[in-house]
Short mmCIF file of C-alpha atoms (C1' of nucleotides) in Angstrom, two decimals:
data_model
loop_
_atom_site.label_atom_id
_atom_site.label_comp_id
_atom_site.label_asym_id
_atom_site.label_seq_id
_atom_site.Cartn_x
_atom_site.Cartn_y
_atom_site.Cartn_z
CA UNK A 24 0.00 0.00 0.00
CA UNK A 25 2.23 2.92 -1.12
CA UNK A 26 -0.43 5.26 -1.83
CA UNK A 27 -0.53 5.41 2.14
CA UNK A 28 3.45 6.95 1.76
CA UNK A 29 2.15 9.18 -1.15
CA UNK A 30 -0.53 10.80 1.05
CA UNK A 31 2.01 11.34 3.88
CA UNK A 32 4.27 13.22 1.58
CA UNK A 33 1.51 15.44 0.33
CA UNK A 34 0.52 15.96 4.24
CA UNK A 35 3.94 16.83 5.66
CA UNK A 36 3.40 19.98 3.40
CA UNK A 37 -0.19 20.78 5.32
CA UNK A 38 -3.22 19.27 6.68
CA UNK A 39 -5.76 18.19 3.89
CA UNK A 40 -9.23 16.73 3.66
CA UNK A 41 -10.26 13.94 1.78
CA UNK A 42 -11.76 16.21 -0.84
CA UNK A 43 -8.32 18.40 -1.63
CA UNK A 44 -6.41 14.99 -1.39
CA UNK A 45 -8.68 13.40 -3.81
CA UNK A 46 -7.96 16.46 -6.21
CA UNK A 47 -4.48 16.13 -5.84
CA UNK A 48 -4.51 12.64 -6.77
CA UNK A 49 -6.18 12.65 -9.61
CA UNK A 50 -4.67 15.58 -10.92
CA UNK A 51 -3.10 12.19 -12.70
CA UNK A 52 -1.01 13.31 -15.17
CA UNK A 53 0.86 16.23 -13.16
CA UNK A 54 2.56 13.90 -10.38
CA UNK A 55 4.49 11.18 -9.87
CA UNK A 56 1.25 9.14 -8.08
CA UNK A 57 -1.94 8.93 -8.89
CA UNK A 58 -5.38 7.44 -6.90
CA UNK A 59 -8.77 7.66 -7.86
CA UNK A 60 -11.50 9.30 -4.92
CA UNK A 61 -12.43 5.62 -3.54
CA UNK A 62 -9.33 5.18 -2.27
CA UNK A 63 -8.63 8.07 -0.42
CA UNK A 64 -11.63 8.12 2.39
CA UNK A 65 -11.30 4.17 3.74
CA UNK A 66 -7.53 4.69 3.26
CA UNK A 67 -7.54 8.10 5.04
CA UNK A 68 -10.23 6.40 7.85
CA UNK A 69 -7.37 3.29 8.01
CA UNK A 70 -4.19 5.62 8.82
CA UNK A 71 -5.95 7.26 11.04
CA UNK A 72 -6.74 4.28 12.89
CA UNK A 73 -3.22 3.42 12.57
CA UNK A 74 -2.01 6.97 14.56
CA UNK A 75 -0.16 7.89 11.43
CA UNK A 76 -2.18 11.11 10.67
CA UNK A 77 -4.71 12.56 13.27
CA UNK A 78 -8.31 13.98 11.77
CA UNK A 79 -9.74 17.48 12.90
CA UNK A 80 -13.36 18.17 12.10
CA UNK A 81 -14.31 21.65 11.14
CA UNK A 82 -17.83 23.34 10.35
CA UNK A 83 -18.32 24.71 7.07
CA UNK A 84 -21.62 26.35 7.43
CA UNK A 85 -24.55 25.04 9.55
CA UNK A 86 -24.87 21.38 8.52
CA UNK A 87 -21.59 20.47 6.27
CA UNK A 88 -18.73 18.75 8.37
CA UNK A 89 -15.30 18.53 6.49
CA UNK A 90 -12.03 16.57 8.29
CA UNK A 91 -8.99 18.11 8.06
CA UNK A 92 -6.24 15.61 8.42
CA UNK A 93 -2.34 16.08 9.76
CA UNK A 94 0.60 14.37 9.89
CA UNK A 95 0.89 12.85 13.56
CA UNK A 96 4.75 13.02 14.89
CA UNK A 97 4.34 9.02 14.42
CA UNK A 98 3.16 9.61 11.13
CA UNK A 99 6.28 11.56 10.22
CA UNK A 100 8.44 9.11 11.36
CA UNK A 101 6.73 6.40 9.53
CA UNK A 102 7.49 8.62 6.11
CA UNK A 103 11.52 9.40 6.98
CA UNK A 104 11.63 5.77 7.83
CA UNK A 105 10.01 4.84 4.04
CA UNK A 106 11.82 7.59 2.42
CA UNK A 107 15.50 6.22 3.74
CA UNK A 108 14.30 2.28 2.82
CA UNK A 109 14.95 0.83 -0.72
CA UNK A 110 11.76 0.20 -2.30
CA UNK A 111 11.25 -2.68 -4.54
CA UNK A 112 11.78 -2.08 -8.05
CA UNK A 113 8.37 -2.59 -9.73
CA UNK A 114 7.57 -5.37 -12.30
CA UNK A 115 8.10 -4.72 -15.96
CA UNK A 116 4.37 -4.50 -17.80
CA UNK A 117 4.79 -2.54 -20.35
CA UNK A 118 1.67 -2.83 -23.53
CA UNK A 119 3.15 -0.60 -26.03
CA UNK A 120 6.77 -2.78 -26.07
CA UNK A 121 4.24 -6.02 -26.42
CA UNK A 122 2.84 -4.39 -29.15
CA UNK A 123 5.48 -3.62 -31.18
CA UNK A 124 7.25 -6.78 -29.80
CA UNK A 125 4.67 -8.57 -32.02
CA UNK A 126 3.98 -5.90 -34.77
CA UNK A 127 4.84 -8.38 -37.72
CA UNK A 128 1.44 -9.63 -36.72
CA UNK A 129 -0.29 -6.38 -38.41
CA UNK A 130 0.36 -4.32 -40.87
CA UNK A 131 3.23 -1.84 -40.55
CA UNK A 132 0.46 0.92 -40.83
CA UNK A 133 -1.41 -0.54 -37.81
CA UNK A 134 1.27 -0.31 -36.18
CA UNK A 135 2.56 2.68 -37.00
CA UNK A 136 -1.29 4.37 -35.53
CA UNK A 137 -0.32 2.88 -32.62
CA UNK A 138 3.22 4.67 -32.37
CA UNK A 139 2.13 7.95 -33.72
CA UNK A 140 -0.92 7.73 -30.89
CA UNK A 141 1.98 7.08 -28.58
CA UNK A 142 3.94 9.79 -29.55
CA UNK A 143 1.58 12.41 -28.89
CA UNK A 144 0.25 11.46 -25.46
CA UNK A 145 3.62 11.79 -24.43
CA UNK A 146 4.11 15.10 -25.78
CA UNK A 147 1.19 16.01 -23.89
CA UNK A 148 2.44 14.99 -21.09
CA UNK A 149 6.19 16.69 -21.63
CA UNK A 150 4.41 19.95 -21.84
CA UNK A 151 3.05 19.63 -18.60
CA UNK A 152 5.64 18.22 -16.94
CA UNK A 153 7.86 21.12 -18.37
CA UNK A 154 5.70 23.82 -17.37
CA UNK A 155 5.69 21.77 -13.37
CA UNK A 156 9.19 21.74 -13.56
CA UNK A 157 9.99 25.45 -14.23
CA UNK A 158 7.12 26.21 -11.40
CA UNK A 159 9.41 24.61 -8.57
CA UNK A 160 12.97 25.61 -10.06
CA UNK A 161 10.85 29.52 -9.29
CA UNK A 162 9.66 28.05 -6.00
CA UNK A 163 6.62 28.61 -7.62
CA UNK A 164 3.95 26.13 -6.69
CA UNK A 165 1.42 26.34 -3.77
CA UNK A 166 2.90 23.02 -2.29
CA UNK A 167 6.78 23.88 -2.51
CA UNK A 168 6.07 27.34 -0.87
CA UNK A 169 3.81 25.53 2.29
CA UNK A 170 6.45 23.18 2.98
CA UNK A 171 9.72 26.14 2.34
CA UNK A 172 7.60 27.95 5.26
CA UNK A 173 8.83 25.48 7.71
CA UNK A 174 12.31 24.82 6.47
CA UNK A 175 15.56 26.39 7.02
CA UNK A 176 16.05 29.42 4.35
CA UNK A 177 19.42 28.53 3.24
CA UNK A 178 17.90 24.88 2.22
CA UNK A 179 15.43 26.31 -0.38
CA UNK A 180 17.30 26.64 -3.18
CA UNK A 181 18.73 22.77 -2.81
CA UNK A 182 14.44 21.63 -2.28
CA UNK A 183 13.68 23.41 -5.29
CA UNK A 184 16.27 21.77 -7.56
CA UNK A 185 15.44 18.43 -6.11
CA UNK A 186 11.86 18.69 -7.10
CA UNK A 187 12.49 19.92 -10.70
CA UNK A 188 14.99 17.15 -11.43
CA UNK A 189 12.40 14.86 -10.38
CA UNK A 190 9.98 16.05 -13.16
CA UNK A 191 13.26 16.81 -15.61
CA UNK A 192 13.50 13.16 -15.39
CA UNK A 193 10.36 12.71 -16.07
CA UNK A 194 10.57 14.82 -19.04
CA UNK A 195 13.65 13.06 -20.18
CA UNK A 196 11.84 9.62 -20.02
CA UNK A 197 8.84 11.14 -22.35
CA UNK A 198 11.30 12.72 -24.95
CA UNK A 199 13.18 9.14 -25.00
CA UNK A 200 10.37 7.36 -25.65
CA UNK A 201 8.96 9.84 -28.35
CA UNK A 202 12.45 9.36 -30.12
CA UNK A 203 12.53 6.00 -29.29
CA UNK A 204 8.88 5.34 -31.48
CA UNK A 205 9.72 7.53 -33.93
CA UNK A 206 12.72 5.34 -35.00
CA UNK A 207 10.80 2.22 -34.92
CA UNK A 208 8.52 3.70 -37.49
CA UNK A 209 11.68 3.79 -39.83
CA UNK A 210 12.08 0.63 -38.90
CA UNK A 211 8.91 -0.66 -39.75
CA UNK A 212 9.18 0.53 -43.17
CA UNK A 213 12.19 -1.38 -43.52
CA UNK A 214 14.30 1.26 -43.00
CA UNK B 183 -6.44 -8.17 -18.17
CA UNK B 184 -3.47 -7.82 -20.17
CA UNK B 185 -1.34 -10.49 -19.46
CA UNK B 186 -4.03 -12.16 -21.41
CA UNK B 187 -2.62 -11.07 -24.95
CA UNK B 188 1.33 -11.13 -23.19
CA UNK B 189 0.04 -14.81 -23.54
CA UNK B 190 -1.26 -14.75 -26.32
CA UNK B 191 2.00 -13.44 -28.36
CA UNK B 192 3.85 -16.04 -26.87
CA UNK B 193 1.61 -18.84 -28.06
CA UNK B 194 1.91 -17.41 -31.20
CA UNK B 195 5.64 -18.53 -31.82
CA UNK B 196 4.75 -22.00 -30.35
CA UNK B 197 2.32 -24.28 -28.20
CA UNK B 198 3.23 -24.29 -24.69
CA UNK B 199 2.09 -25.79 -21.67
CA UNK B 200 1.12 -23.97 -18.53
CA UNK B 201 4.66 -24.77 -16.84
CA UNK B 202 6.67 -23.43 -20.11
CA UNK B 203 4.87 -20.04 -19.85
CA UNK B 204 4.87 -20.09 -15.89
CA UNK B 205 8.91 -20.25 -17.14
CA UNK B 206 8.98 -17.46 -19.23
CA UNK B 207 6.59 -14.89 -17.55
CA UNK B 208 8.57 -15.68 -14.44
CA UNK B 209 12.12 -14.85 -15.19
CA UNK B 210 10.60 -11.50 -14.81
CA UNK B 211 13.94 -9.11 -15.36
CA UNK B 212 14.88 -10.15 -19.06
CA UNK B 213 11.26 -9.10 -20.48
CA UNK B 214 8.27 -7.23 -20.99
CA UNK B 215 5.89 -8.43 -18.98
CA UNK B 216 6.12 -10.23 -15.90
CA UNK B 217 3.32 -12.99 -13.88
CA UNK B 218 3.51 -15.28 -10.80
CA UNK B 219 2.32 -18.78 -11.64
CA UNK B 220 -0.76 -18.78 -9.50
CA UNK B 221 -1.93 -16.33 -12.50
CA UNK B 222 -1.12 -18.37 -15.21
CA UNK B 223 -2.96 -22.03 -14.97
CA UNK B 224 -6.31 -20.06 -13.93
CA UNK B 225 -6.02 -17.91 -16.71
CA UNK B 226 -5.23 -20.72 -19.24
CA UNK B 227 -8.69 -22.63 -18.19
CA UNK B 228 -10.26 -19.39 -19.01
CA UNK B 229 -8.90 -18.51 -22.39
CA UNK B 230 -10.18 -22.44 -23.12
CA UNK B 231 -13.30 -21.69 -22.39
CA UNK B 232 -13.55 -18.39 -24.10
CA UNK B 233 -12.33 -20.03 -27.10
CA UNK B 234 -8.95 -18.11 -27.59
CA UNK B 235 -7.02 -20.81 -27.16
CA UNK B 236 -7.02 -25.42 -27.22
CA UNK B 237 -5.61 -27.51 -24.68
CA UNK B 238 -4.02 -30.95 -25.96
CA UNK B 239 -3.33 -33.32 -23.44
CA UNK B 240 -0.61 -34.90 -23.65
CA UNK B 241 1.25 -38.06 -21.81
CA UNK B 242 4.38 -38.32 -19.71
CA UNK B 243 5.29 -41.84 -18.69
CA UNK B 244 2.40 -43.82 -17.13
CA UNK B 245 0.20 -41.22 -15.26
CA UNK B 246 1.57 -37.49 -15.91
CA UNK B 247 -0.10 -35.50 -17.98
CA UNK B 248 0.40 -31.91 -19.30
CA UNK B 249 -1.38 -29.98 -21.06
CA UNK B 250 -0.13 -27.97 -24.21
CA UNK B 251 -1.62 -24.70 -25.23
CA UNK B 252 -1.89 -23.80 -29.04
CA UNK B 253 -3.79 -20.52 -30.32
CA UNK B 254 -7.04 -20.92 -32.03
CA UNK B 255 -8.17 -18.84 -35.05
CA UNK B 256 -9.99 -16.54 -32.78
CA UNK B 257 -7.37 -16.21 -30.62
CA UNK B 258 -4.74 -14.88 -33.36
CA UNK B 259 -7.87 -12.42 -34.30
CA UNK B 260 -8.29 -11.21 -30.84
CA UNK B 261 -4.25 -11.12 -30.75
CA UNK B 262 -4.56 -9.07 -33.89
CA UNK B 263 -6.59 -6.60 -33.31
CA UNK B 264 -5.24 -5.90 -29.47
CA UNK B 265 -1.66 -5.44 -31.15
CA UNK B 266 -3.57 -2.85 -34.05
CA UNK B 267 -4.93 -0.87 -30.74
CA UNK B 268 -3.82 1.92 -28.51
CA UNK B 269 -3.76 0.74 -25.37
CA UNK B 270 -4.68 3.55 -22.19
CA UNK B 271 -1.28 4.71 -20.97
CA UNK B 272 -0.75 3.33 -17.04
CA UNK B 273 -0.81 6.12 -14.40
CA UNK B 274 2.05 7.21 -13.19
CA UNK B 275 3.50 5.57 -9.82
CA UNK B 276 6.87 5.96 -9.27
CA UNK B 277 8.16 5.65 -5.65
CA UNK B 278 11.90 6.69 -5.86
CA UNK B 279 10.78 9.71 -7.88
CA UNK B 280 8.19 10.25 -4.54
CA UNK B 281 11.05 9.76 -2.28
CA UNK B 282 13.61 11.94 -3.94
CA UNK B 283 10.66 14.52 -4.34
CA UNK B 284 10.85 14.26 -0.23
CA UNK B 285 13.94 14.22 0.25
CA UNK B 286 14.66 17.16 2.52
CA UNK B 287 13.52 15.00 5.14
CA UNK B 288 15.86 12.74 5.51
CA UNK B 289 19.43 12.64 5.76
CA UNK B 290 21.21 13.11 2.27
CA UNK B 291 23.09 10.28 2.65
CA UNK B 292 20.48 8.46 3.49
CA UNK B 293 18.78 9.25 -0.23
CA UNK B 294 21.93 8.94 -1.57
CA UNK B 295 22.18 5.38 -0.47
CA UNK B 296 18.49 4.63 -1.86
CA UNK B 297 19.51 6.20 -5.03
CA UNK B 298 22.93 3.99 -5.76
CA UNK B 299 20.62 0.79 -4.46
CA UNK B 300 18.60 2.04 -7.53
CA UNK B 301 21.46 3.08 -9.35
CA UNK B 302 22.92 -0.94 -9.46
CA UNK B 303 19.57 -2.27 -10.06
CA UNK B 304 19.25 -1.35 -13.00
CA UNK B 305 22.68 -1.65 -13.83
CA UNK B 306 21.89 -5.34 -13.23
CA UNK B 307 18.73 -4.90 -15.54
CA UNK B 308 21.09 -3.55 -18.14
CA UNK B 309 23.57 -6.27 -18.48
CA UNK B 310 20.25 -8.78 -19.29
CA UNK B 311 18.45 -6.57 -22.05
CA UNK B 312 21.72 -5.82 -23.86
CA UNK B 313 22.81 -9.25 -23.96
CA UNK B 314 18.60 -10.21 -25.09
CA UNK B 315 19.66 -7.65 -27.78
CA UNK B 316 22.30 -8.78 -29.16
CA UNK B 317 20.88 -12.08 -29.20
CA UNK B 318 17.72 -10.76 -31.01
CA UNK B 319 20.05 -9.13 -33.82
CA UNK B 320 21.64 -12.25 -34.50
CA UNK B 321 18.29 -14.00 -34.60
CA UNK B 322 19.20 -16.50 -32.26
CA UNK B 323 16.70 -17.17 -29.22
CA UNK B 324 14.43 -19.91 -29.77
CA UNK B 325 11.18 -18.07 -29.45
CA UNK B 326 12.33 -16.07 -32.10
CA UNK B 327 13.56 -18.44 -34.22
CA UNK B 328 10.28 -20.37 -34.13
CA UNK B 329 8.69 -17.09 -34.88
CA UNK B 330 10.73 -16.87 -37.91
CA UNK B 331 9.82 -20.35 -39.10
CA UNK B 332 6.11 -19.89 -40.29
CA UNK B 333 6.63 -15.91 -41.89
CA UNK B 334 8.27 -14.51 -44.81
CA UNK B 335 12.56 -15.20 -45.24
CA UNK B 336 12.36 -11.56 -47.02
CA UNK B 337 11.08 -9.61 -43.92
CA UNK B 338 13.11 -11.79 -40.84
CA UNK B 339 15.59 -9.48 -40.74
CA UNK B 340 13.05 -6.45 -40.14
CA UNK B 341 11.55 -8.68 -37.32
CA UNK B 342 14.40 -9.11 -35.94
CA UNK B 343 15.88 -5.81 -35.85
CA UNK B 344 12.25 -4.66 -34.93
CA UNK B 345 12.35 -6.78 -31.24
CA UNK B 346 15.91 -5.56 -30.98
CA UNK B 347 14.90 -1.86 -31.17
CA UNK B 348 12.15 -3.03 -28.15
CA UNK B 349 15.06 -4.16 -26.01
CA UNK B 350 17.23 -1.18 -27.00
CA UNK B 351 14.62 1.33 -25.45
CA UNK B 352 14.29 -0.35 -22.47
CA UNK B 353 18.53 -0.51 -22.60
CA UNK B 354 18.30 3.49 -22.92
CA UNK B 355 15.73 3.85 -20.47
CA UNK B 356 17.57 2.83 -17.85
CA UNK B 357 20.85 4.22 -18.68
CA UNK B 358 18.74 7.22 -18.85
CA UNK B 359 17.32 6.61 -15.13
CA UNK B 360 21.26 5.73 -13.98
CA UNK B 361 22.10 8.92 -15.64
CA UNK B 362 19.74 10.79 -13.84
CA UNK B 363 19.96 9.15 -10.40
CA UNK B 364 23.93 10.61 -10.28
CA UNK B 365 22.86 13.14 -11.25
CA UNK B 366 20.35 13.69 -8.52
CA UNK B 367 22.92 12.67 -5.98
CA UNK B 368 25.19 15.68 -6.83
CA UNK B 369 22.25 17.70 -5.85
CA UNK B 370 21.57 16.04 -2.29
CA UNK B 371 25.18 17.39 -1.97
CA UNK B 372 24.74 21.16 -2.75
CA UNK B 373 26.08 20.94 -6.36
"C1'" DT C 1475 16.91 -43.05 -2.21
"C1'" DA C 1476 17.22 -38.30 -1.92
"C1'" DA C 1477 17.15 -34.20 -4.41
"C1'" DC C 1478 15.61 -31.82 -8.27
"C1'" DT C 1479 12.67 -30.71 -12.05
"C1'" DC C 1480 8.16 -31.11 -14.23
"C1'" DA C 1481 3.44 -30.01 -13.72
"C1'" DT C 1482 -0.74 -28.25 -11.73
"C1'" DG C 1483 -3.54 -26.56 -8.42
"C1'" DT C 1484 -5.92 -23.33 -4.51
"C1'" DA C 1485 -6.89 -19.61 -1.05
"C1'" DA C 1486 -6.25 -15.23 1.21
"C1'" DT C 1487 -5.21 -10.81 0.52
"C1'" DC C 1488 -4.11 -6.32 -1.60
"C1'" DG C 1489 -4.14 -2.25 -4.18
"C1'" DG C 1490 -6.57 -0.22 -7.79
"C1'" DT C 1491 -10.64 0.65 -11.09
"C1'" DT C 1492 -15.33 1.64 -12.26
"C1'" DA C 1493 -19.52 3.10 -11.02
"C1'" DC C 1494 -23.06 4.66 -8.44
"C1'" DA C 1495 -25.12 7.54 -4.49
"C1'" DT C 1496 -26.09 11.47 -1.44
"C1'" DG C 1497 -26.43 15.93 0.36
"C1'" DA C 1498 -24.73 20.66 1.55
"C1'" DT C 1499 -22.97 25.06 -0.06
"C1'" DT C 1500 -21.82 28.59 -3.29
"C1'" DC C 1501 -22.22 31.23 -7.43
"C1'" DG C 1502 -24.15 33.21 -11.48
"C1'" DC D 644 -33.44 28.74 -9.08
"C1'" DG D 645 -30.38 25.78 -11.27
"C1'" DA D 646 -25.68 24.52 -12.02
"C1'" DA D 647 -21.28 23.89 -10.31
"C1'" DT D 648 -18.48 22.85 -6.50
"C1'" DC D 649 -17.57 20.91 -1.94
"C1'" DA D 650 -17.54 16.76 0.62
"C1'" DT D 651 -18.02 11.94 1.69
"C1'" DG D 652 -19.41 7.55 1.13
"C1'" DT D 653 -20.10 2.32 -0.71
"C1'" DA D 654 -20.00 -1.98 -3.54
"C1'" DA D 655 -18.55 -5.00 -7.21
"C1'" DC D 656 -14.86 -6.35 -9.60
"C1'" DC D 657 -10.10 -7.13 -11.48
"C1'" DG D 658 -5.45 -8.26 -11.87
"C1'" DA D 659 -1.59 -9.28 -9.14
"C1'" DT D 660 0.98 -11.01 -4.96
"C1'" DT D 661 2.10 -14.33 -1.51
"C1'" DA D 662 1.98 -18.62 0.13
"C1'" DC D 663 0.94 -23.10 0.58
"C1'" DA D 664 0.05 -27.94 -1.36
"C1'" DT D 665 0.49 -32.17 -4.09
"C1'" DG D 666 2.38 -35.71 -6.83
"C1'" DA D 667 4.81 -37.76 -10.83
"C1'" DG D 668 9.17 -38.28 -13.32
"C1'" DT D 669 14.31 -37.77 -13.64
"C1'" DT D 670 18.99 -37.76 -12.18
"C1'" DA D 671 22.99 -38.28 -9.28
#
DNA sequence: TAACTCATGTAATCGGTTACATGATTCG
DNA sequence: CGAATCATGTAACCGATTACATGAGTTA
């Protein structure tokens, strides 16, 4: 259950309901995790149980209750401990490789639909990744600046450039693979 | 269910029975997709009975028998038009990008040691797909060989260099992620 | 004959997906 | 007033993971 680690990351920076959580993490694209709305409550209602994040209910008009949930100190210590610990690498699953893996099964236009549909998702997803990554290198993003309030100044610049190289990576990894299909379409036509 | 049409392409080269694929979707590292054997014989009995695929029993010695799995018509149609089909991109879940995004809150040398764990992982991973490579260029693994058997002599060595390019990306992908994890370790120290 | 490989099975559990449901509050 | 947003919930299902179990055939 790694979401669990995901939601104490995004709650070390402030306390969150379920609702704001739930629009974080399905934000998909933008991050680096993504969980659809059904997960969040029982998992939120679980960790609480668990003393890793304490709930604080607050009135929002007469009859609307919303929880507003924190990091508990045990809760923080449960995420440094994750953060230090190798995780295991995850399984290779990968449809597109499959596909083209197999691709003498279709014809090379088929195929070719397939890599050009490819192609531009990912360039969809560079340009938001790029525009992510030039947010935190300006310690520019609502997150960065909550969690910069309660770190030491002279650190911020280091945070920053952490966080964009994380999404520079991710950026890398797109552009990659867009090269990557573009030269198996040569070599599809026998090129 | 994907693994469903992994299965499928390998049955394609050649019957197999539920032990041979158990073999090949379990030396996880070396491909694309990856399954435990508890998925495999349920899955099998299943494909039977939706018609993608026909069991043959077979005999070992006095009482063992196996059973070998050979695609049906409707199976290579099904396997056909999957290949000829974008498939939804996976979400995004990438724990050592989440802990590197978090960082700060841990020791440096603690990430650093989580990123060179990561760092000779895939170093590991490496070694395996550029040797598969090679091997694919020179057309000499048996799957692909019995691939080669029932299609065309004039396109092999487009099939061929077609896999290869598969194994190449994932090669470059994770040069690209060692690249990128020293990267991120001069960082953690200030650079 | 003991160890190993071949061969097939099941059950519990987990994390994630899809889909549906409900009601309060705010805004145009 | 109606639509959009805020806010929380549940249930069925799926694919994957872990773990355990059984027995026949082969080899040293």
């Amino acid at each position: 259950m790694s979401l669990q680690h995901a939601v104490l990351c995004v709650l070390e920076a402030r306390a969150m309901t379920g609702y704001e959580l739930t629009q974080f993490f399905e934000s998909a694209a933008k991050w680096v995790w993504t969980a659809p709305q059904s997960q969040i409550y029982p998992l939120l209602r679980q960790m609480e149980k668990n003393g890793l994040i304490a709930g604080e209910v607050q009135l929002r008009g007469e009859k609307l209750k919303r929880t507003s949930y924190s990091l508990t100190e045990e809760g923080l210590a449960e995420l440094r401990r994750w953060i230090a610990e190798p995780q295991p690498e995850p399984p290779t699953r990968d449809a597109l490789l499959l596909q083209v893996l197999f691709a003498d099964l279709v014809e090379p236009e088929e195929c070719e639909a397939v890599l050009r549909n490819h192609i531009a998702e990912q360039r969809v997803k560079i340009r938001l990744w790029r525009e992510h990554e030039a947010r935190l290198l300006a310690g520019d993003t609502p997150l960065l600046r909550e969690r910069l309030a309660h770190r030491d100044p002279k650190d911020h610049q280091r945070i920053g450039a952490l966080k964009a190289h994380v999404f520079s990576e991710l950026v890398r990894a797109a552009e990659q693979r867009v090269a990557w299909a573009e030269e198996a379409i040569g070599i599809l036509h026998g090129g």
